[in-house]
């Protein structure tokens, strides 16, 4: 299926100086199970989603640490999930440097240990990110499972389902900002948690967690 790639356009003031850049905001949707091939026709499925903007895709995943759960991958290639389709949501004129600060601030609101399948999952994140960038929400069918679960929590045993989500997330390890220094001391890693960010383990796809803005 062909996908409209992110494009940009600009406007100029009376002196011909570029004043605004616009880029397309795209929702990339993935299947968490092959059963979606049968159930999505009736508007039901189990999906992961990410927001593609400025040539990068951002998602939210679960891990066991009180640090950023917002991660970045190559668009439409999030490991562990089956790419289904892309949906153009709108455009934003936020400057790339401004967006970097913006996404780092969002990362401080979406810690991996706060992931909740019903109330704060990957699709809640993309819906929030889309609203902030374009003023529009993602299609309702993408997160319908969580919406139904909110009405009847017995439909989705949380302990089981969140565990499944974590198992499908890319394997990651803690890594210091100084890539050249390695340590096997787990206690030192835990003590310096706030000074580290999450990166993929060797041999995995290129997945990196956005480093959040530290509170002053």
Coordinates of C-alpha atoms in Angstrom, one line a residue, residues 11-215:
X11 CA 5.7 30.6 3.7
X12 CA 7.7 33.8 3.4
X13 CA 7.3 37.3 4.7
X14 CA 7.4 40.4 2.5
X15 CA 11.2 40.2 2.4
X16 CA 11.2 36.6 1.1
X17 CA 12.5 35.2 4.5
X18 CA 11.1 31.8 5.3
X19 CA 8.9 32.1 8.4
X20 CA 7.2 28.7 8.9
X21 CA 7.9 25.1 8.0
X22 CA 5.2 22.5 7.8
X23 CA 5.6 18.8 8.0
X24 CA 3.1 16.0 7.8
X25 CA 2.2 14.0 10.9
X26 CA 1.5 10.4 10.2
X27 CA 0.1 7.6 12.3
X28 CA 1.7 4.2 11.7
X29 CA -0.4 1.3 12.9
X30 CA 0.9 -2.2 13.7
X31 CA -0.7 -5.5 14.5
X32 CA 0.0 -7.1 17.8
X33 CA -1.5 -10.4 16.6
X34 CA -2.2 -12.0 13.2
X35 CA -5.9 -12.4 14.4
X36 CA -6.3 -8.7 13.4
X37 CA -6.5 -9.9 9.8
X38 CA -9.9 -11.4 10.7
X39 CA -11.2 -9.0 13.3
X40 CA -10.2 -5.6 11.9
X41 CA -13.0 -5.9 9.3
X42 CA -15.6 -5.5 12.1
X43 CA -13.7 -2.6 13.6
X44 CA -11.9 -4.6 16.3
X45 CA -8.3 -5.5 16.8
X46 CA -5.2 -5.3 19.0
X47 CA -2.9 -2.6 17.7
X48 CA 0.3 -0.7 18.4
X49 CA 0.8 2.7 16.9
X50 CA 3.5 5.3 16.5
X51 CA 3.6 8.9 15.3
X52 CA 5.9 9.7 12.3
X53 CA 7.1 13.2 12.1
X54 CA 10.4 14.8 10.7
X55 CA 11.4 11.4 9.4
X56 CA 11.3 9.6 12.7
X57 CA 8.6 7.5 14.5
X58 CA 7.8 7.9 18.2
X59 CA 6.0 5.4 20.3
X60 CA 5.4 4.5 24.0
X61 CA 6.2 1.2 25.6
X62 CA 6.3 -0.5 29.0
X63 CA 9.4 -1.2 31.1
X64 CA 10.1 -1.5 34.8
X65 CA 11.9 1.8 35.4
X66 CA 10.7 5.3 36.3
X67 CA 12.2 6.8 33.2
X68 CA 11.1 7.7 29.7
X69 CA 9.1 5.0 27.9
X70 CA 8.9 7.1 24.8
X71 CA 11.1 5.5 22.1
X72 CA 12.2 6.3 18.6
X73 CA 12.5 3.9 15.6
X74 CA 12.8 4.0 11.9
X75 CA 9.3 4.8 10.5
X76 CA 7.1 1.7 9.8
X77 CA 9.7 -0.7 11.1
X78 CA 9.0 -1.0 14.9
X79 CA 10.5 -4.4 15.9
X80 CA 8.2 -6.9 17.5
X81 CA 5.1 -5.7 15.6
X82 CA 3.6 -6.3 12.2
X83 CA 3.2 -3.1 10.2
X84 CA -0.4 -2.7 8.9
X85 CA -1.0 0.8 7.5
X86 CA -0.3 4.6 7.8
X87 CA -2.8 7.3 8.2
X88 CA -2.1 11.0 7.6
X89 CA -3.3 13.0 10.6
X90 CA -2.5 16.6 9.6
X91 CA 0.5 18.9 9.7
X92 CA 2.5 20.8 12.2
X93 CA 4.7 23.9 11.8
X94 CA 6.7 23.2 14.9
X95 CA 10.4 23.7 14.2
X96 CA 12.5 20.5 14.4
X97 CA 14.6 21.9 17.3
X98 CA 11.5 23.0 19.1
X99 CA 10.0 19.6 18.5
X100 CA 13.0 17.9 20.1
X101 CA 12.4 19.9 23.3
X102 CA 8.7 19.2 23.1
X103 CA 9.1 15.4 22.8
X104 CA 11.6 15.3 25.6
X105 CA 9.1 17.1 27.8
X106 CA 6.4 14.6 26.8
X107 CA 8.9 11.7 27.7
X108 CA 8.8 13.0 31.3
X109 CA 5.0 12.4 31.3
X110 CA 5.3 8.9 29.9
X111 CA 7.5 6.7 32.0
X112 CA 7.8 3.1 31.2
X113 CA 6.6 1.9 34.6
X114 CA 3.4 4.0 34.2
X115 CA 2.3 2.0 31.1
X116 CA -1.3 0.7 31.6
X117 CA -3.1 -1.3 29.0
X118 CA -6.5 0.3 29.7
X119 CA -5.7 3.9 30.7
X120 CA -2.2 4.7 29.4
X121 CA -1.0 2.6 26.5
X122 CA 0.9 3.3 23.3
X123 CA -2.3 4.4 21.5
X124 CA -3.1 6.9 24.3
X125 CA 0.3 8.3 23.7
X126 CA -0.1 8.7 20.0
X127 CA -3.5 10.2 20.5
X128 CA -2.1 12.7 22.9
X129 CA 0.8 13.5 20.6
X130 CA -1.5 13.9 17.6
X131 CA -3.8 16.3 19.5
X132 CA -0.8 18.5 20.6
X133 CA 0.7 18.6 17.1
X134 CA -2.4 18.8 14.9
X135 CA -5.4 19.3 17.1
X136 CA -6.8 16.0 15.8
X137 CA -7.3 12.6 17.5
X138 CA -6.3 9.3 16.1
X139 CA -9.1 7.1 14.6
X140 CA -11.1 5.5 17.4
X141 CA -10.7 1.9 16.1
X142 CA -7.0 2.0 16.8
X143 CA -7.5 2.0 20.6
X144 CA -11.0 0.4 20.7
X145 CA -9.8 -2.5 22.8
X146 CA -8.7 -0.3 25.6
X147 CA -11.9 1.7 25.4
X148 CA -14.0 -1.5 25.8
X149 CA -11.7 -2.6 28.6
X150 CA -12.3 0.6 30.4
X151 CA -16.0 -0.3 30.4
X152 CA -15.5 -3.9 31.4
X153 CA -12.1 -4.6 32.8
X154 CA -12.9 -8.3 33.0
X155 CA -12.4 -8.4 29.3
X156 CA -8.7 -7.9 29.6
X157 CA -6.8 -9.4 32.6
X158 CA -4.3 -6.7 33.1
X159 CA -1.5 -8.8 34.7
X160 CA -1.5 -11.1 31.6
X161 CA -1.9 -8.5 28.9
X162 CA 0.6 -6.0 30.2
X163 CA 3.1 -8.8 30.5
X164 CA 2.5 -9.7 26.8
X165 CA 3.1 -6.1 25.8
X166 CA 6.4 -6.0 27.6
X167 CA 7.5 -9.2 26.0
X168 CA 6.9 -7.7 22.5
X169 CA 8.8 -4.5 23.3
X170 CA 12.4 -4.4 21.9
X171 CA 15.0 -5.8 24.3
X172 CA 16.8 -2.9 25.9
X173 CA 19.6 -2.3 28.4
X174 CA 20.7 0.7 30.4
X175 CA 23.5 2.6 28.8
X176 CA 25.4 5.7 29.9
X177 CA 25.8 8.8 27.8
X178 CA 29.5 7.9 27.5
X179 CA 29.2 5.0 25.0
X180 CA 32.9 4.1 25.4
X181 CA 32.7 3.1 29.0
X182 CA 31.2 -0.2 30.0
X183 CA 30.4 -1.7 33.4
X184 CA 29.0 -4.9 34.8
X185 CA 28.1 -3.4 38.1
X186 CA 24.3 -3.5 38.3
X187 CA 24.2 -1.6 41.5
X188 CA 26.1 1.3 39.9
X189 CA 23.6 1.2 37.0
X190 CA 20.6 1.5 39.3
X191 CA 22.2 4.2 41.4
X192 CA 22.7 6.4 38.3
X193 CA 19.4 5.7 36.7
X194 CA 18.5 9.3 36.1
X195 CA 21.8 10.0 34.2
X196 CA 21.2 7.2 31.7
X197 CA 18.9 6.5 28.7
X198 CA 17.6 3.3 27.2
X199 CA 19.1 1.9 24.1
X200 CA 18.6 -1.4 22.2
X201 CA 20.7 -4.4 23.2
X202 CA 23.4 -5.6 20.7
X203 CA 21.9 -7.2 17.6
X204 CA 18.5 -5.7 17.9
X205 CA 16.8 -3.1 15.6
X206 CA 17.7 0.5 16.0
X207 CA 15.5 1.5 18.9
X208 CA 16.3 4.3 21.3
X209 CA 14.4 5.8 24.2
X210 CA 13.9 9.6 24.2
X211 CA 15.8 11.1 27.0
X212 CA 13.4 13.1 29.1
X213 CA 13.9 16.6 30.4
X214 CA 15.1 16.4 34.0
X215 CA 13.1 18.4 36.6

